[in-house]
Amino acid sequence: MSRNAEIICVGTELLLGNIVNTNARDLSVMLSELGINVFWQTVVGDNPDRLKAAVDLARSRADLIITTGGLGPTCDDLTRQTVCGAFGMEMAFDERAKRDLDAFFRIGKGGAMTENNLSQCWLPVGCTPFYNTCGTAPGCGFTAPDGTVVVILPGPPKEMNAMMRNGGIDFLRSVSDEPIFSRNIMTFGMGESAIESLLREEMNALTNPTLAPYAKEGEVRLRITAKAANRAQADAMIAPVFADVQRVLGDKIYGCDEIDSLEKAVLTALKARGETFAAAESCTGGLIAKRITDLPGSSAVFRGGVTVYTNDVKMYLGVKRETLDAYTAVSREVAVELAENVRKNLGADYGIGVTGVAGPDSDGVHCVGTVFVSLADADTTYVRALQLGEKSDRSRIRTLSANHALDMLRRRLSGLPVAP
Amino acid sequence: MSRNAEIICVGTELLLGNIVNTNARDLSVMLSELGINVFWQTVVGDNPDRLKAAVDLARSRADLIITTGGLGPTCDDLTRQTVCGAFGMEMAFDERAKRDLDAFFRIGKGGAMTENNLSQCWLPVGCTPFYNTCGTAPGCGFTAPDGTVVVILPGPPKEMNAMMRNGGIDFLRSVSDEPIFSRNIMTFGMGESAIESLLREEMNALTNPTLAPYAKEGEVRLRITAKAANRAQADAMIAPVFADVQRVLGDKIYGCDEIDSLEKAVLTALKARGETFAAAESCTGGLIAKRITDLPGSSAVFRGGVTVYTNDVKMYLGVKRETLDAYTAVSREVAVELAENVRKNLGADYGIGVTGVAGPDSDGVHCVGTVFVSLADADTTYVRALQLGEKSDRSRIRTLSANHALDMLRRRLSGLPVAP
């Protein structure tokens, strides 16, 4: 049988909405890659009674329970005691955890160690400890007397992720079977219901593998999922569906699997060609630069960027005052000069220029959502004039504008029409 | 009695980890501000049986149920039918929703309308409809025959948030009482367990209001929460606790309530002084520009920025080749020239310069996490030399570096020591 998992995230800060629950997302990705079905994600506060109730419920409907949060040194961190209590596990003081704590504070990353930190060193007897490589609270995994597999992880996302990589995933692999394998197809330029109506017959007909679309801001992704004995068998089942999707969606597809963002597609294509780009951003305000430099290795393909948030700074980059006076800052002409000047001045093979009205206020001339995106190479300068909708919010307009700029570059690099 | 709510987010994409659940976070914030306790957040897939089970469980432990997701036009969108079925609500075709759909597609934002879109127009009889101002699927609120209050919302975060603002919150206010009121205090520069040990006695002693810390990447926030008849009464209860926290944490506090980020603190202080800044970013790669321009009104205080991702681009901004040769790009000296040149060249009152090694690879000279952050005004240039930890990941190093740069600026604007 394959494991059915429930993820229980503990933290009143989640119920108050102080933080977004990235742990549930990150764990779900890891579990799906391990072939473990996640049927439930539950969030409870730092309350022992409700946490106990959540654990008892999870035992009744899942055979793998993963908790995050509530392991810290503060007085409302009660997960370890409550979960181990629910499964009748005894606790013991872990000397290695104590040594890690001493070392953590000795290298001075957390200030002086306060006594309350020692509470983190108690772990269930007979567990597989997961020591914390970038924080203080250790986690652990164990099989409870009733056969339920339990994994206890810290709440800070960086600590949780590091701990899964360093022990947690190995522990889970040892308790899972009948894996599922997926391939993801990323598209840009077509809406979800249009794609779904093109592929609905195939989606309905398929059982294993399955095909499902999901919308991401300004993009649609398709996931093909197969249950199979191994990756090779799954790939053979997935391949024909993958080919059908490619036939239907064609050059709307910008990548698959690890190429899961337009910036990764651009980074990969530029690296392969040994070329570089630069970006002059007005309404996107550094978002394109931020997104490309989020990626390790981006320094090989990104020369740099200029956030041209005022006319003076646009002119500092070389945009002509006459152009600004004649056409205003939000114009096809200024987008073109931004792209061409940032390419030339920053010594890149390609230049991107973005100017528009992200809102919430209009510039008095154009309505919110009016954006001009330009791409310049050595010979040609392309422009897309976008109307992203007066109803769209600032964040969506900025994201879509950056998506269009990156899409123009990836289409240029693939020899496709850039500005249809 | 005060309402106890459960949020049920529907979507296999959540269980597969394809997207992060911002809806649960955003709804929790709105509910807490309405004085509605959220004791549970549950995520289920696009599976009618498990959704039915989740709804039945929620009825047994909450008297307000809010669902998100599964309202779309595609065949796996089953929330409306399943939830209304569980509560025995009849459905009727809503003509206004149909007219909205026609208009939505007529203005051409979604391409041609496909027949499957009409499935979205069925709503429970007698409900309060929430029409969708930026998408296609309407939501609704109703009181079920058993007295449970039910709110059904779409999954796309922008649509969900807009729908809550345009009808959802009013509907919930009409069913809630005994409100809770909170104040949030934002700090930068001290760790969570250090703060908790400074304030533990007070935290343990308090019952109403309560005081609780929570860590955000590189920051610690404190939330004071009071149950009271009205805002004025709550403010009177919160004030003395607020004063105690200010006394203990002093200038580590950079803002409270709506000033919930360092960039907002900087934006507010600069606006009040009628001053501006500019940023030259190497390892943060546009993150500071992106964060400040995320904020409406930032054009009044942000002149622009340069992402100086190569030495050529650093020199384009005016950094001397000799400085780069003598000290390398990752140095106090280059940080200083970046801050001073970006201030001068972009015509700002303050200039920020950031250079460092965000990793994962070292530059061969400095270890990962070595970052120099500089702030220049007309007379003085300040520098912080940071060692953010070789164990830290790229994203954390970039975030902390941007936090330090913004913290230096906000301390300078408040007349506090900038680089202790």
PDB file of C-alpha atoms in Angstrom, chain A residues 57-279:
ATOM      1  CA  LEU A  57      -7.950  12.916  13.758  1.00  0.00           C
ATOM      2  CA  ALA A  58      -4.906  12.541  11.519  1.00  0.00           C
ATOM      3  CA  ARG A  59      -4.191   9.070  12.967  1.00  0.00           C
ATOM      4  CA  SER A  60      -7.695   8.049  11.956  1.00  0.00           C
ATOM      5  CA  ARG A  61      -7.309   9.027   8.286  1.00  0.00           C
ATOM      6  CA  ALA A  62      -3.553   8.944   7.524  1.00  0.00           C
ATOM      7  CA  ASP A  63      -0.662   6.593   8.259  1.00  0.00           C
ATOM      8  CA  LEU A  64       2.003   9.278   7.976  1.00  0.00           C
ATOM      9  CA  ILE A  65       1.830  12.489  10.002  1.00  0.00           C
ATOM     10  CA  ILE A  66       4.251  15.358   9.521  1.00  0.00           C
ATOM     11  CA  THR A  67       4.194  18.318  11.870  1.00  0.00           C
ATOM     12  CA  THR A  68       5.961  21.661  11.522  1.00  0.00           C
ATOM     13  CA  GLY A  69       6.382  24.361  14.146  1.00  0.00           C
ATOM     14  CA  GLY A  70       6.205  24.639  17.900  1.00  0.00           C
ATOM     15  CA  LEU A  71       9.711  23.249  18.556  1.00  0.00           C
ATOM     16  CA  GLY A  72      11.352  26.505  19.544  1.00  0.00           C
ATOM     17  CA  PRO A  73      12.614  27.720  22.913  1.00  0.00           C
ATOM     18  CA  THR A  74       9.631  29.885  23.791  1.00  0.00           C
ATOM     19  CA  CYS A  75       6.928  28.918  26.263  1.00  0.00           C
ATOM     20  CA  ASP A  76       4.247  28.435  23.574  1.00  0.00           C
ATOM     21  CA  ASP A  77       6.331  25.811  21.747  1.00  0.00           C
ATOM     22  CA  LEU A  78       4.541  22.618  22.762  1.00  0.00           C
ATOM     23  CA  THR A  79       4.478  20.372  19.674  1.00  0.00           C
ATOM     24  CA  ARG A  80       7.177  17.899  20.728  1.00  0.00           C
ATOM     25  CA  GLN A  81       5.553  17.151  24.080  1.00  0.00           C
ATOM     26  CA  THR A  82       1.992  17.077  22.735  1.00  0.00           C
ATOM     27  CA  VAL A  83       2.630  14.849  19.701  1.00  0.00           C
ATOM     28  CA  CYS A  84       4.877  12.418  21.585  1.00  0.00           C
ATOM     29  CA  GLY A  85       2.322  12.369  24.406  1.00  0.00           C
ATOM     30  CA  ALA A  86      -0.471  11.507  21.964  1.00  0.00           C
ATOM     31  CA  PHE A  87       1.545   8.485  20.751  1.00  0.00           C
ATOM     32  CA  GLY A  88       2.766   7.533  24.204  1.00  0.00           C
ATOM     33  CA  MET A  89       6.435   8.113  23.372  1.00  0.00           C
ATOM     34  CA  GLU A  90       8.889   8.678  26.229  1.00  0.00           C
ATOM     35  CA  MET A  91      11.317  11.579  25.929  1.00  0.00           C
ATOM     36  CA  ALA A  92      15.057  11.677  26.605  1.00  0.00           C
ATOM     37  CA  PHE A  93      17.598  14.491  26.693  1.00  0.00           C
ATOM     38  CA  ASP A  94      19.763  14.378  23.532  1.00  0.00           C
ATOM     39  CA  GLU A  95      23.421  15.218  24.220  1.00  0.00           C
ATOM     40  CA  ARG A  96      24.278  15.725  20.531  1.00  0.00           C
ATOM     41  CA  ALA A  97      21.498  18.310  20.283  1.00  0.00           C
ATOM     42  CA  LYS A  98      22.970  20.013  23.352  1.00  0.00           C
ATOM     43  CA  ARG A  99      26.433  20.076  21.717  1.00  0.00           C
ATOM     44  CA  ASP A 100      24.920  21.552  18.511  1.00  0.00           C
ATOM     45  CA  LEU A 101      23.212  24.249  20.570  1.00  0.00           C
ATOM     46  CA  ASP A 102      26.469  25.151  22.328  1.00  0.00           C
ATOM     47  CA  ALA A 103      28.251  25.327  18.961  1.00  0.00           C
ATOM     48  CA  PHE A 104      25.427  27.353  17.390  1.00  0.00           C
ATOM     49  CA  PHE A 105      25.661  30.022  20.061  1.00  0.00           C
ATOM     50  CA  ARG A 106      29.441  29.848  20.309  1.00  0.00           C
ATOM     51  CA  ILE A 107      29.806  30.861  16.663  1.00  0.00           C
ATOM     52  CA  GLY A 108      27.799  33.859  17.729  1.00  0.00           C
ATOM     53  CA  LYS A 109      25.001  33.709  15.181  1.00  0.00           C
ATOM     54  CA  GLY A 110      22.238  33.893  17.768  1.00  0.00           C
ATOM     55  CA  GLY A 111      23.637  36.023  20.540  1.00  0.00           C
ATOM     56  CA  ALA A 112      24.141  34.582  24.022  1.00  0.00           C
ATOM     57  CA  MET A 113      22.323  31.293  24.711  1.00  0.00           C
ATOM     58  CA  THR A 114      19.414  31.622  27.099  1.00  0.00           C
ATOM     59  CA  GLU A 115      18.439  28.725  29.401  1.00  0.00           C
ATOM     60  CA  ASN A 116      15.072  28.232  27.674  1.00  0.00           C
ATOM     61  CA  ASN A 117      16.960  26.906  24.633  1.00  0.00           C
ATOM     62  CA  LEU A 118      17.741  23.642  26.477  1.00  0.00           C
ATOM     63  CA  SER A 119      14.062  22.601  26.296  1.00  0.00           C
ATOM     64  CA  GLN A 120      14.702  21.900  22.607  1.00  0.00           C
ATOM     65  CA  CYS A 121      17.078  19.020  23.372  1.00  0.00           C
ATOM     66  CA  TRP A 122      14.368  16.554  24.495  1.00  0.00           C
ATOM     67  CA  LEU A 123      13.530  13.936  21.818  1.00  0.00           C
ATOM     68  CA  PRO A 124      11.375  10.772  21.839  1.00  0.00           C
ATOM     69  CA  VAL A 125      13.224   7.607  22.847  1.00  0.00           C
ATOM     70  CA  GLY A 126      14.229   5.480  19.830  1.00  0.00           C
ATOM     71  CA  CYS A 127      13.529   8.168  17.221  1.00  0.00           C
ATOM     72  CA  THR A 128      15.674   9.062  14.216  1.00  0.00           C
ATOM     73  CA  PRO A 129      16.900  12.545  15.191  1.00  0.00           C
ATOM     74  CA  PHE A 130      17.236  15.246  12.534  1.00  0.00           C
ATOM     75  CA  TYR A 131      19.791  17.748  13.791  1.00  0.00           C
ATOM     76  CA  ASN A 132      19.292  21.387  12.836  1.00  0.00           C
ATOM     77  CA  THR A 133      21.988  22.706  10.500  1.00  0.00           C
ATOM     78  CA  CYS A 134      20.766  26.304  10.417  1.00  0.00           C
ATOM     79  CA  GLY A 135      18.776  26.833  13.614  1.00  0.00           C
ATOM     80  CA  THR A 136      18.477  25.528  17.137  1.00  0.00           C
ATOM     81  CA  ALA A 137      15.526  23.086  17.400  1.00  0.00           C
ATOM     82  CA  PRO A 138      16.208  19.492  16.291  1.00  0.00           C
ATOM     83  CA  GLY A 139      13.437  17.459  14.655  1.00  0.00           C
ATOM     84  CA  CYS A 140      12.918  13.701  14.427  1.00  0.00           C
ATOM     85  CA  GLY A 141      11.081  10.805  12.805  1.00  0.00           C
ATOM     86  CA  PHE A 142       9.705   7.654  14.430  1.00  0.00           C
ATOM     87  CA  THR A 143       7.220   4.822  13.988  1.00  0.00           C
ATOM     88  CA  ALA A 144       4.702   5.004  16.807  1.00  0.00           C
ATOM     89  CA  PRO A 145       3.497   1.900  18.750  1.00  0.00           C
ATOM     90  CA  ASP A 146       0.287   1.947  16.623  1.00  0.00           C
ATOM     91  CA  GLY A 147       2.333   1.843  13.389  1.00  0.00           C
ATOM     92  CA  THR A 148       1.774   5.487  12.430  1.00  0.00           C
ATOM     93  CA  VAL A 149       4.895   7.105  11.017  1.00  0.00           C
ATOM     94  CA  VAL A 150       5.499  10.526  12.568  1.00  0.00           C
ATOM     95  CA  VAL A 151       7.903  13.262  11.489  1.00  0.00           C
ATOM     96  CA  ILE A 152       8.383  16.375  13.641  1.00  0.00           C
ATOM     97  CA  LEU A 153      10.004  19.432  12.043  1.00  0.00           C
ATOM     98  CA  PRO A 154      10.742  23.025  13.091  1.00  0.00           C
ATOM     99  CA  GLY A 155       8.618  25.934  11.835  1.00  0.00           C
ATOM    100  CA  PRO A 156      11.125  28.336  10.249  1.00  0.00           C
ATOM    101  CA  PRO A 157      10.986  27.445   6.533  1.00  0.00           C
ATOM    102  CA  LYS A 158      14.746  27.511   6.005  1.00  0.00           C
ATOM    103  CA  GLU A 159      15.297  25.138   8.958  1.00  0.00           C
ATOM    104  CA  MET A 160      12.465  22.833   7.891  1.00  0.00           C
ATOM    105  CA  ASN A 161      13.738  22.597   4.316  1.00  0.00           C
ATOM    106  CA  ALA A 162      17.352  22.019   5.334  1.00  0.00           C
ATOM    107  CA  MET A 163      16.274  19.330   7.805  1.00  0.00           C
ATOM    108  CA  MET A 164      14.245  17.492   5.138  1.00  0.00           C
ATOM    109  CA  ARG A 165      17.250  17.550   2.796  1.00  0.00           C
ATOM    110  CA  ASN A 166      19.560  16.393   5.587  1.00  0.00           C
ATOM    111  CA  GLY A 167      17.774  13.293   6.877  1.00  0.00           C
ATOM    112  CA  GLY A 168      14.036  13.845   6.628  1.00  0.00           C
ATOM    113  CA  ILE A 169      13.656  12.776   2.987  1.00  0.00           C
ATOM    114  CA  ASP A 170      15.835   9.696   3.524  1.00  0.00           C
ATOM    115  CA  PHE A 171      13.688   8.739   6.492  1.00  0.00           C
ATOM    116  CA  LEU A 172      10.470   9.127   4.448  1.00  0.00           C
ATOM    117  CA  ARG A 173      11.858   7.223   1.466  1.00  0.00           C
ATOM    118  CA  SER A 174      12.422   4.314   3.827  1.00  0.00           C
ATOM    119  CA  VAL A 175       8.685   4.190   4.623  1.00  0.00           C
ATOM    120  CA  SER A 176       7.105   4.815   1.184  1.00  0.00           C
ATOM    121  CA  ASP A 177       6.332   2.718  -1.898  1.00  0.00           C
ATOM    122  CA  GLU A 178       4.241   2.752  -5.117  1.00  0.00           C
ATOM    123  CA  PRO A 179       5.712   6.091  -6.185  1.00  0.00           C
ATOM    124  CA  ILE A 180       4.030   8.615  -8.438  1.00  0.00           C
ATOM    125  CA  PHE A 181       6.015  10.568 -10.997  1.00  0.00           C
ATOM    126  CA  SER A 182       5.043  13.866 -12.590  1.00  0.00           C
ATOM    127  CA  ARG A 183       6.052  16.139 -15.407  1.00  0.00           C
ATOM    128  CA  ASN A 184       5.104  19.797 -15.449  1.00  0.00           C
ATOM    129  CA  ILE A 185       4.597  21.830 -18.634  1.00  0.00           C
ATOM    130  CA  MET A 186       4.801  25.632 -18.358  1.00  0.00           C
ATOM    131  CA  THR A 187       2.908  27.852 -20.779  1.00  0.00           C
ATOM    132  CA  PHE A 188       2.560  31.595 -21.283  1.00  0.00           C
ATOM    133  CA  GLY A 189       0.092  33.457 -23.484  1.00  0.00           C
ATOM    134  CA  MET A 190      -3.163  31.463 -23.262  1.00  0.00           C
ATOM    135  CA  GLY A 191      -5.879  31.468 -20.553  1.00  0.00           C
ATOM    136  CA  GLU A 192      -6.765  28.475 -18.366  1.00  0.00           C
ATOM    137  CA  SER A 193     -10.283  27.872 -19.661  1.00  0.00           C
ATOM    138  CA  ALA A 194      -9.102  28.188 -23.282  1.00  0.00           C
ATOM    139  CA  ILE A 195      -6.400  25.569 -22.629  1.00  0.00           C
ATOM    140  CA  GLU A 196      -8.817  23.376 -20.681  1.00  0.00           C
ATOM    141  CA  SER A 197     -11.381  23.430 -23.491  1.00  0.00           C
ATOM    142  CA  LEU A 198      -8.651  22.477 -25.982  1.00  0.00           C
ATOM    143  CA  LEU A 199      -7.553  19.536 -23.811  1.00  0.00           C
ATOM    144  CA  ARG A 200     -10.760  18.614 -21.942  1.00  0.00           C
ATOM    145  CA  GLU A 201     -11.488  15.419 -23.883  1.00  0.00           C
ATOM    146  CA  GLU A 202      -7.991  14.131 -23.223  1.00  0.00           C
ATOM    147  CA  MET A 203      -8.160  15.132 -19.529  1.00  0.00           C
ATOM    148  CA  ASN A 204     -11.466  13.309 -19.041  1.00  0.00           C
ATOM    149  CA  ALA A 205     -10.289  10.225 -20.928  1.00  0.00           C
ATOM    150  CA  LEU A 206      -7.067   9.806 -18.930  1.00  0.00           C
ATOM    151  CA  THR A 207      -6.843   7.860 -15.649  1.00  0.00           C
ATOM    152  CA  ASN A 208      -3.171   6.884 -15.408  1.00  0.00           C
ATOM    153  CA  PRO A 209      -1.401   9.066 -16.237  1.00  0.00           C
ATOM    154  CA  THR A 210      -3.637  12.049 -15.448  1.00  0.00           C
ATOM    155  CA  LEU A 211      -3.462  15.521 -16.977  1.00  0.00           C
ATOM    156  CA  ALA A 212      -4.490  18.626 -15.008  1.00  0.00           C
ATOM    157  CA  PRO A 213      -4.124  22.372 -15.597  1.00  0.00           C
ATOM    158  CA  TYR A 214      -3.523  24.984 -12.948  1.00  0.00           C
ATOM    159  CA  ALA A 215      -3.315  28.734 -13.267  1.00  0.00           C
ATOM    160  CA  LYS A 216      -0.372  30.681 -11.912  1.00  0.00           C
ATOM    161  CA  GLU A 217      -0.484  34.483 -12.040  1.00  0.00           C
ATOM    162  CA  GLY A 218      -0.417  35.201 -15.766  1.00  0.00           C
ATOM    163  CA  GLU A 219       0.568  31.639 -16.662  1.00  0.00           C
ATOM    164  CA  VAL A 220      -1.033  28.214 -17.000  1.00  0.00           C
ATOM    165  CA  ARG A 221       0.786  25.034 -16.074  1.00  0.00           C
ATOM    166  CA  LEU A 222      -0.106  21.466 -16.959  1.00  0.00           C
ATOM    167  CA  ARG A 223       0.871  18.519 -14.789  1.00  0.00           C
ATOM    168  CA  ILE A 224       1.019  14.930 -16.107  1.00  0.00           C
ATOM    169  CA  THR A 225       1.093  12.429 -13.221  1.00  0.00           C
ATOM    170  CA  ALA A 226       1.660   8.678 -13.521  1.00  0.00           C
ATOM    171  CA  LYS A 227       1.617   5.933 -10.898  1.00  0.00           C
ATOM    172  CA  ALA A 228       4.339   3.462 -11.894  1.00  0.00           C
ATOM    173  CA  ALA A 229       6.939   1.128 -10.483  1.00  0.00           C
ATOM    174  CA  ASN A 230       9.811   3.365 -11.494  1.00  0.00           C
ATOM    175  CA  ARG A 231      10.760   6.576 -13.297  1.00  0.00           C
ATOM    176  CA  ALA A 232      11.497   4.844 -16.618  1.00  0.00           C
ATOM    177  CA  GLN A 233       8.084   3.140 -16.702  1.00  0.00           C
ATOM    178  CA  ALA A 234       6.387   6.415 -15.751  1.00  0.00           C
ATOM    179  CA  ASP A 235       8.261   8.336 -18.461  1.00  0.00           C
ATOM    180  CA  ALA A 236       7.053   5.825 -21.049  1.00  0.00           C
ATOM    181  CA  MET A 237       3.430   6.326 -19.887  1.00  0.00           C
ATOM    182  CA  ILE A 238       3.795  10.129 -19.769  1.00  0.00           C
ATOM    183  CA  ALA A 239       5.557  10.586 -23.130  1.00  0.00           C
ATOM    184  CA  PRO A 240       2.518  10.275 -25.467  1.00  0.00           C
ATOM    185  CA  VAL A 241       0.422  12.658 -23.336  1.00  0.00           C
ATOM    186  CA  PHE A 242       3.339  15.073 -23.245  1.00  0.00           C
ATOM    187  CA  ALA A 243       3.546  14.915 -27.050  1.00  0.00           C
ATOM    188  CA  ASP A 244      -0.193  15.610 -27.400  1.00  0.00           C
ATOM    189  CA  VAL A 245       0.072  18.675 -25.189  1.00  0.00           C
ATOM    190  CA  GLN A 246       3.044  19.926 -27.197  1.00  0.00           C
ATOM    191  CA  ARG A 247       1.115  19.416 -30.433  1.00  0.00           C
ATOM    192  CA  VAL A 248      -1.897  21.378 -29.112  1.00  0.00           C
ATOM    193  CA  LEU A 249      -0.100  24.246 -27.323  1.00  0.00           C
ATOM    194  CA  GLY A 250       3.017  24.560 -29.512  1.00  0.00           C
ATOM    195  CA  ASP A 251       5.171  27.617 -28.830  1.00  0.00           C
ATOM    196  CA  LYS A 252       2.986  28.710 -25.918  1.00  0.00           C
ATOM    197  CA  ILE A 253       5.090  26.173 -23.994  1.00  0.00           C
ATOM    198  CA  TYR A 254       8.202  27.838 -22.592  1.00  0.00           C
ATOM    199  CA  GLY A 255       9.578  25.037 -20.450  1.00  0.00           C
ATOM    200  CA  CYS A 256       8.975  21.911 -18.428  1.00  0.00           C
ATOM    201  CA  ASP A 257       9.950  20.356 -15.097  1.00  0.00           C
ATOM    202  CA  GLU A 258      12.956  22.218 -13.628  1.00  0.00           C
ATOM    203  CA  ILE A 259      12.464  25.050 -16.162  1.00  0.00           C
ATOM    204  CA  ASP A 260       9.557  26.266 -14.044  1.00  0.00           C
ATOM    205  CA  SER A 261       9.748  30.008 -14.645  1.00  0.00           C
ATOM    206  CA  LEU A 262      10.249  32.341 -17.604  1.00  0.00           C
ATOM    207  CA  GLU A 263      13.449  33.647 -16.003  1.00  0.00           C
ATOM    208  CA  LYS A 264      14.857  30.100 -15.832  1.00  0.00           C
ATOM    209  CA  ALA A 265      13.986  29.556 -19.507  1.00  0.00           C
ATOM    210  CA  VAL A 266      15.787  32.804 -20.370  1.00  0.00           C
ATOM    211  CA  LEU A 267      18.788  31.983 -18.156  1.00  0.00           C
ATOM    212  CA  THR A 268      19.148  28.534 -19.748  1.00  0.00           C
ATOM    213  CA  ALA A 269      18.819  29.767 -23.345  1.00  0.00           C
ATOM    214  CA  LEU A 270      21.252  32.662 -22.835  1.00  0.00           C
ATOM    215  CA  LYS A 271      23.818  30.390 -21.139  1.00  0.00           C
ATOM    216  CA  ALA A 272      23.642  27.958 -24.060  1.00  0.00           C
ATOM    217  CA  ARG A 273      24.312  30.839 -26.489  1.00  0.00           C
ATOM    218  CA  GLY A 274      26.886  32.588 -24.292  1.00  0.00           C
ATOM    219  CA  GLU A 275      24.850  35.792 -24.507  1.00  0.00           C
ATOM    220  CA  THR A 276      23.744  38.407 -21.976  1.00  0.00           C
ATOM    221  CA  PHE A 277      20.917  40.877 -21.375  1.00  0.00           C
ATOM    222  CA  ALA A 278      20.229  44.028 -19.398  1.00  0.00           C
ATOM    223  CA  ALA A 279      16.978  45.630 -18.316  1.00  0.00           C
TER     224      ALA A 279
END
